[in-house]
Amino acid sequence: MAKITGNLASKVGLPPGTLLHVGDMRADKAHIRVIHYNEDSLAEYDDVNIASLAQLTAEPGVTWIQVRGLTAQSVEGIGRQFAIHPLVLEDILHTNQRPKFSDYGDYLAVILKSLVVTAGTIDYNSEQVSLILGPNYVISFLESLPEDNDVLHNVYERVKSRRGKIARLGADYLLYALVDSLVDHYFLALEHLGEKIETLEEQIAARPRPELLGELHALKQDMLFMRKSVWPVRELVSALERGESALIQETTLIYLRDIYDHIVQVIETVEIYRDMLSGMLDIYLSSVSNRMSEVMKMLTIISTIFIPLTFIAGVYGMNFDYMPELRWQYGYPLILAVMLIMSLLMLRYFQKRKWL
Amino acid sequence: MAKITGNLASKVGLPPGTLLHVGDMRADKAHIRVIHYNEDSLAEYDDVNIASLAQLTAEPGVTWIQVRGLTAQSVEGIGRQFAIHPLVLEDILHTNQRPKFSDYGDYLAVILKSLVVTAGTIDYNSEQVSLILGPNYVISFLESLPEDNDVLHNVYERVKSRRGKIARLGADYLLYALVDSLVDHYFLALEHLGEKIETLEEQIAARPRPELLGELHALKQDMLFMRKSVWPVRELVSALERGESALIQETTLIYLRDIYDHIVQVIETVEIYRDMLSGMLDIYLSSVSNRMSEVMKMLTIISTIFIPLTFIAGVYGMNFDYMPELRWQYGYPLILAVMLIMSLLMLRYFQKRKWL
Amino acid sequence: MAKITGNLASKVGLPPGTLLHVGDMRADKAHIRVIHYNEDSLAEYDDVNIASLAQLTAEPGVTWIQVRGLTAQSVEGIGRQFAIHPLVLEDILHTNQRPKFSDYGDYLAVILKSLVVTAGTIDYNSEQVSLILGPNYVISFLESLPEDNDVLHNVYERVKSRRGKIARLGADYLLYALVDSLVDHYFLALEHLGEKIETLEEQIAARPRPELLGELHALKQDMLFMRKSVWPVRELVSALERGESALIQETTLIYLRDIYDHIVQVIETVEIYRDMLSGMLDIYLSSVSNRMSEVMKMLTIISTIFIPLTFIAGVYGMNFDYMPELRWQYGYPLILAVMLIMSLLMLRYFQKRKWL
Amino acid sequence: MAKITGNLASKVGLPPGTLLHVGDMRADKAHIRVIHYNEDSLAEYDDVNIASLAQLTAEPGVTWIQVRGLTAQSVEGIGRQFAIHPLVLEDILHTNQRPKFSDYGDYLAVILKSLVVTAGTIDYNSEQVSLILGPNYVISFLESLPEDNDVLHNVYERVKSRRGKIARLGADYLLYALVDSLVDHYFLALEHLGEKIETLEEQIAARPRPELLGELHALKQDMLFMRKSVWPVRELVSALERGESALIQETTLIYLRDIYDHIVQVIETVEIYRDMLSGMLDIYLSSVSNRMSEVMKMLTIISTIFIPLTFIAGVYGMNFDYMPELRWQYGYPLILAVMLIMSLLMLRYFQKRKWL
Amino acid sequence: MAKITGNLASKVGLPPGTLLHVGDMRADKAHIRVIHYNEDSLAEYDDVNIASLAQLTAEPGVTWIQVRGLTAQSVEGIGRQFAIHPLVLEDILHTNQRPKFSDYGDYLAVILKSLVVTAGTIDYNSEQVSLILGPNYVISFLESLPEDNDVLHNVYERVKSRRGKIARLGADYLLYALVDSLVDHYFLALEHLGEKIETLEEQIAARPRPELLGELHALKQDMLFMRKSVWPVRELVSALERGESALIQETTLIYLRDIYDHIVQVIETVEIYRDMLSGMLDIYLSSVSNRMSEVMKMLTIISTIFIPLTFIAGVYGMNFDYMPELRWQYGYPLILAVMLIMSLLMLRYFQKRKWL
């Protein structure tokens, strides 16, 4: 459960805006790479010093500052360079942050989670991606260092290869491309869950076992987390796309609306999956109760046939001195015949009541 | 499940606006037919070249460009001719698109699904129909080639026969007629489901069998998909009907409002069906538990009567040397009488407790 | 189920505005009666010719045109006389229409259902009542001919007897009076259902029988239909009462608000009834499971007491040559005493566990 | 159920505004008392004639007209004196009215229910209190005559004793004080229900008996009625407090906001109680099923141990001529030993499966 | 339950604004401490007399008046000094108040609850904290005296140590810091509940015992109270943060928005926990029914195998004179063999039906 609330409690009592890394520490130093590009040229600077960042953004073109590895020191340094509000810096460092968008006029802050599927499980808290959009720059903060697998890598590739319109358009389009790339990963996670649900549905239909119930509940919880992860992204994109910030141009709004549609599709699919899982639980429970009812019928049929027969056998096993039937020559076959007829009548009755 | 998310994942990582056919490929080349009509005349051109489309729409009257079979090349070509935004073209090619309406000022884009009932099952992803409304033209994109059964055929017939007011009115009325024709198919699908529910209800009332539960759940899922299909159409028509586009005339708005009412009726009926299916599940489960309870009563009555009797028989089957009753002359009929009286008392008790 | 969707499917493919009677045909010709009244006088014309209607409404005062029996021909004729939009005429003829209000500026169209309780069942599709309000006239369309029982009859009586303020006020008040009269019938239907629920509740409390479950589910479905019938009326009255039409005077708005309150009361009562029925289902199910549990306890007590005793009897029924107890003089009474003590201990145990 | 819909049906067919007492008649004549007060003086007139009311309100100061006992005649007379709309008078007489607020410009009409707890049950329709606020007067209508217990009595006392600010402030504050006094009674009713729930919870925890289920469902229905009673009061107070009427002064609005907060607290508590009752039903049902499961285990353990033993005894009770075991000297103790070992093994097995 | 409604009933009948302490009395006299600070200096006055408060706030800088221990007298005195509305004073004294925000123009009143976790249980009514924000002062009312543990202590420390920006900013920032400190405690409570849920989930997965059900329901009720506590705080912060009061500066609004985000995170987490608890209840119930079904199978298998065998033994225990089988030399081993084969066949059948 700790993964839901994070360890926010550790911050209780500190003044707000205190820069303290909250969450799992994934790196002990920050690595900064800067890509500066416009329609004509592209320059890449590695291991950039924080002090020289302001100078780089002064030149015309788009500057993408990639920060990998969160340390209080580097986040604070960059914050000072770009005059970013302490609360934003705090949010960047709190890696258990709820996805969030805030408009500070001069810059926008977007904080998101990447949903990564690793070895068949979805890590709903995998990595917090914080993006700052200024007039001509985007700063992206990742928790992990470059050697780790990078959710923003394909955008980096597109910028470098100068494919598509990304090189021609401004910093707002770069922000869009980064958010879009993260949202695309939600589809991957959803497809992964969809496949699991499909497999489970077939297994339950084939033979309901108690173990499957555990899987079903695990998937239900996955849906809870998925919904919790996606809803704030919807609000976030909706706020971005409402187009109230001067930092985002009209032409980019159309693209943001497209992300919004994707998020709505993800949410609707999550809701459908939830309904399907509920339906599967119903199927599971009623097939369990069907089997139970079968077992009970078996018991009832056997008992109902043999208990009266055993009683009759018991009667003729009594040791009374005067029991005339016991002396009849055909007493034994007669009583066997009576027993046979009784059981046949019983079976007939069961058949009529559709128990067989 | 793959049918819900589509294979959107295959697009992950590509720049937005990349024209790549996503979904099942139903045709490998596009076939274009153009119908140009006004109040007085009608001309039909088959197998039209993309390059000559612009010229055809230049003349007064309404131009209906029917594109059948989606290829990236043809969609891109038409897009270039009519200056259509790459995102719209992308949506047209992604045949797992959520129904969607977008207003680009000069033209409107409407993307819908046709719900077709084939051989007793509803194909919720059957065919994506994309419609572009320009000032005096409508472009319709269908996935399949002409030889296939065509959901827009009856509108085509009406235009050709010049029946009704379709020939007298503009391109916006043509768009309305096409959307209306698609929505009419939703009623057909719903009526089909309604009949299935009616049949199932009678079967469950007659005799609840476990197989019916499977059918019931299948219908519940059908309702989930139906709802998922229809809700976005409601938003779409609502957006169209709000009348904010200059491309749609006042007189056509009344007709769009009529479609909106139809969609609301479909949605309400889906909700009623869902509630009815829940009620049927309750009936099923309680009649199963009723039968179970009957079975248990049977078992209890038989056991409760015969177990004590068998015990008595057992007692007089014991081989003690000194058991005076065994020596009595009327011991045997006496004990039989005691047993009879006991069972009659038991039956009386069961009757009083209303178990019989 | 066909009663929910109606046979709307039969219209699929026809151009909108096609006047075709959809639904059960209740009359093969229309009968038109006109009542023309003002504060001072009242005139009634029977079997009026459609062509002369326009002339009648030209005179000052309120004209109420009562059309009974729907035929495509008469509806079209009246529509032409009063310049009514083809879609409205289509809605009047489709007697499976959802309740609906549309404002066409010069006239308002209101389409409603009358809920009539006949012989203990509610006909949720009984009769469609269509009302057109013009500046100084109301046209009412009923499906059935005059000889049938008439839901608008009491308004007719009030107009004729010139009781109340109906004679002094305009056509908008007449419209209000007609809608109010229909809504009053919803109360009658609801009261009817309320009585059924009350009876059922008593029966379930007295003795839960499986048949009652069927009745309970039938009432639940009644509530579904009731809600489906009443919700659109709420929207309709709400739209009327918002007072945006110049055809409705300020003084009439207060009366419409009153209808609105009534409809809200109907809806709230329907919701309460739904909750009560759910509660009754819970009571039914738990009293069934209580009885089941009683039956099981009975079985368990009998079995638990007699199975061990029967075993002991069985032991002393064995035919071993050397069984010293069998030779004891008081073996038999001793073993009977042991059995008695055992059963008393068992009963004590059951009492302690509160099973008895 | 009749108590939900009232007997509104009896009014069906009458013209709206017909003054007819609907509901239980509690008094056959009206008693009118007038209190006229301002900051300096207070005068009280008993058994006032309706004709002289207008004259009393003409003087400066606040006039509180207390009408006790509803008769069509008196309500109509007062209505004529103060030019009150017939619909309001109708609502006053219909004592099954939903709580309701209407603003007629010159005067406001507030219709409420008093919730009175009598002898441990809550009467949800106990008494309708209708209040009319004019520029300098409040008319209060109660159903019952003065000798009955009076829900407005404490306000009357406050006015007479000139305690608090009620004497200094206007008629709008008097209206507030009356509504506040009624809302306070809702808290009393709620507290009463809260105590019942608490008692029930303890009883269910101690020992779940079927009778408690009946009580639980009765409390659930109480909550349904409570919610039905309180929700419209919330709308009512919200409409009052929105401050759109010139009759209510700014200073009084703060007090109305306070009532609104109280109502919200009542509603929230009702929702909590509903959730708690659902939880208690769950606890009840699962403890019933726990007991059932215990009973079943008992049966299974006894049967599973003794049925095989009884079988063995049965085998050695067979009368075959050649059964060598029967001749062994230690056959009997041996077989008893076998039986003992078998039952011990069984008990061991049950212990391992945690059934004991 | 009394803890939900509080003893508000005790106030019924009193005029509003009556200053009467409602709730548990925690202190019989008030202790007032004043901290006066600005960017440069800080002064602290202990045991301040109410009459001298006005004078202290007259000087420039921020004045924080800490009132500990609620008495009608002191609250009234302070109210008179700062011209605070009687309803606010009433709310401060009613310590069962719902969290509430009111804007009186000159000052804002904020009433909150501190959620304190003591010895493993959460006290949802622990302490009411009332805050009044004036132009340059904050008055905080706590129920308990200084020697008690103080939820506002860390803010006091920060002010005194002049850490962070609290000393540089105005009274509105002090209000923010106090509310933030209280909201932080909600996270602690939530984390506490999260740990309990985690433990319970593991226990239920390991072995479902009836005792766990009680814990589960206790946690469900905790969630109900938590939600009831947090929702009004959300409205409160939302109203504060809407920025309509001139008392709150633009720069502080950003911080209030941050609290709002925290509250939303708390609410979402509560909802997730509720869903998780429902899922756990499902798991519990189905594992109970799984065990039950296992028990039933055991019973059925044993009975079904041995009842027929016992019957056969019974048959050959009958005492008929002419039973040829009894005379056969190999009758006994033969019948044993038949019994063995029968049980093997039975076991085979059970295996085929997957009961073993």
CSV table of C-alpha atoms in Angstrom, one decimal, chain A residues 1 4-6 8-9 12-16 85 87 91 96 98 100 104 207 210 213 217 220-221 224 227-228 281 284-285 291-292 294-296 298-299 302-303 306 309-310 313 316-319 325-329 331-332 335 339, chain E residues 154 158 163 165 173 176 184 187-188 190-191 194 198 201 254-255 258 261 264-265 268-269 272-273 275-276 279 282-283 286 290 293 296-297 300 303-304 307-308 311 314-323 325 349-350 353-355:
chain,number,residue,atom,x,y,z
A,1,MET,CA,0.0,0.0,0.0
A,4,ILE,CA,-0.1,4.5,-3.1
A,5,THR,CA,0.6,7.2,-0.6
A,6,GLY,CA,4.3,7.2,-1.2
A,8,LEU,CA,4.7,11.7,1.9
A,9,ALA,CA,4.4,11.4,5.6
A,12,VAL,CA,5.1,16.2,7.4
A,13,GLY,CA,6.2,19.2,9.4
A,14,LEU,CA,8.7,20.7,7.0
A,15,PRO,CA,7.9,24.1,5.6
A,16,PRO,CA,6.5,23.9,2.0
A,85,HIS,CA,8.7,28.5,-8.3
A,87,LEU,CA,6.6,24.5,-5.3
A,91,ASP,CA,6.9,18.5,-7.0
A,96,ASN,CA,5.2,10.1,-5.8
A,98,ARG,CA,0.0,12.9,-8.7
A,100,LYS,CA,-0.3,17.7,-12.5
A,104,TYR,CA,2.9,30.0,-14.1
A,207,ARG,CA,-12.5,-24.7,-15.8
A,210,PRO,CA,-9.7,-20.9,-7.1
A,213,LEU,CA,-9.9,-15.8,-8.7
A,217,HIS,CA,-8.6,-9.7,-8.3
A,220,LYS,CA,-9.2,-5.7,-10.9
A,221,GLN,CA,-6.6,-3.9,-8.8
A,224,LEU,CA,-7.9,0.6,-10.2
A,227,ARG,CA,-7.7,4.5,-13.7
A,228,LYS,CA,-6.0,6.4,-10.9
A,281,LEU,CA,-16.3,-12.8,-11.5
A,284,TYR,CA,-16.7,-17.7,-11.9
A,285,LEU,CA,-19.0,-17.6,-8.9
A,291,ARG,CA,-20.5,-27.4,-9.5
A,292,MET,CA,-21.5,-27.3,-5.8
A,294,GLU,CA,-24.0,-30.8,-8.9
A,295,VAL,CA,-22.1,-32.3,-5.9
A,296,MET,CA,-25.1,-31.8,-3.7
A,298,MET,CA,-25.0,-36.5,-6.3
A,299,LEU,CA,-25.1,-36.8,-2.5
A,302,ILE,CA,-27.2,-41.6,-3.5
A,303,SER,CA,-28.5,-41.0,0.0
A,306,PHE,CA,-29.7,-46.1,-0.3
A,309,LEU,CA,-32.9,-49.6,1.3
A,310,THR,CA,-30.4,-49.8,4.1
A,313,ALA,CA,-32.0,-54.5,5.2
A,316,TYR,CA,-34.6,-58.0,8.3
A,317,GLY,CA,-31.4,-58.0,10.2
A,318,MET,CA,-33.3,-57.7,13.5
A,319,ASN,CA,-33.1,-60.7,15.8
A,325,GLU,CA,-41.0,-63.1,6.5
A,326,LEU,CA,-37.6,-64.5,7.5
A,327,ARG,CA,-39.0,-68.0,7.3
A,328,TRP,CA,-40.6,-67.6,3.8
A,329,GLN,CA,-38.8,-69.6,1.1
A,331,GLY,CA,-38.5,-63.9,1.3
A,332,TYR,CA,-35.0,-63.0,0.3
A,335,ILE,CA,-37.2,-58.3,-0.6
A,339,MET,CA,-35.6,-52.9,-3.1
E,154,ASN,CA,5.6,22.8,14.0
E,158,ARG,CA,9.0,27.7,12.2
E,163,ARG,CA,13.1,29.4,9.1
E,165,LYS,CA,9.7,32.4,4.1
E,173,TYR,CA,0.7,32.8,4.4
E,176,TYR,CA,-1.9,28.6,4.7
E,184,ASP,CA,-0.3,16.8,6.4
E,187,PHE,CA,-1.6,11.9,5.1
E,188,LEU,CA,-0.3,10.3,8.2
E,190,LEU,CA,-4.1,7.6,5.5
E,191,GLU,CA,-0.7,6.0,5.6
E,194,GLY,CA,-2.9,1.9,4.2
E,198,GLU,CA,-1.8,-4.2,3.6
E,201,GLU,CA,-4.8,-8.3,2.8
E,254,ILE,CA,-0.2,29.1,-5.5
E,255,TYR,CA,0.4,27.5,-2.1
E,258,ASP,CA,-0.9,23.0,-3.7
E,261,ASP,CA,-3.8,19.0,-4.9
E,264,VAL,CA,-7.5,15.5,-4.0
E,265,GLN,CA,-4.7,13.0,-3.7
E,268,GLU,CA,-8.5,9.6,-4.6
E,269,THR,CA,-6.5,7.3,-2.2
E,272,ILE,CA,-8.9,3.4,-4.1
E,273,TYR,CA,-8.8,1.9,-0.5
E,275,ASP,CA,-12.4,-0.3,-3.8
E,276,MET,CA,-9.6,-2.5,-2.5
E,279,GLY,CA,-12.2,-6.5,-3.5
E,282,ASP,CA,-15.0,-10.6,-2.3
E,283,ILE,CA,-11.9,-12.6,-1.9
E,286,SER,CA,-15.2,-16.6,-2.1
E,290,ASN,CA,-14.4,-22.4,-1.6
E,293,SER,CA,-17.4,-26.4,-1.1
E,296,MET,CA,-19.2,-30.6,1.0
E,297,LYS,CA,-17.2,-32.5,-1.5
E,300,THR,CA,-20.3,-36.3,-0.6
E,303,SER,CA,-21.1,-40.8,1.8
E,304,THR,CA,-21.3,-41.8,-1.8
E,307,ILE,CA,-23.6,-45.7,1.9
E,308,PRO,CA,-23.9,-48.2,-1.0
E,311,PHE,CA,-26.3,-51.2,2.2
E,314,GLY,CA,-26.8,-54.7,5.5
E,315,VAL,CA,-28.3,-57.1,2.9
E,316,TYR,CA,-26.0,-59.9,4.0
E,317,GLY,CA,-26.7,-59.1,7.6
E,318,MET,CA,-30.4,-60.0,7.1
E,319,ASN,CA,-31.6,-63.1,8.8
E,320,PHE,CA,-33.6,-64.8,6.1
E,321,ASP,CA,-33.5,-68.6,6.3
E,322,TYR,CA,-32.9,-69.0,2.6
E,323,MET,CA,-30.1,-66.8,1.5
E,325,GLU,CA,-25.0,-66.6,-1.0
E,349,TYR,CA,-15.9,-41.4,-11.4
E,350,PHE,CA,-15.0,-38.6,-9.0
E,353,ARG,CA,-15.5,-35.2,-12.7
E,354,LYS,CA,-12.5,-33.4,-11.2
E,355,TRP,CA,-13.8,-33.7,-7.6
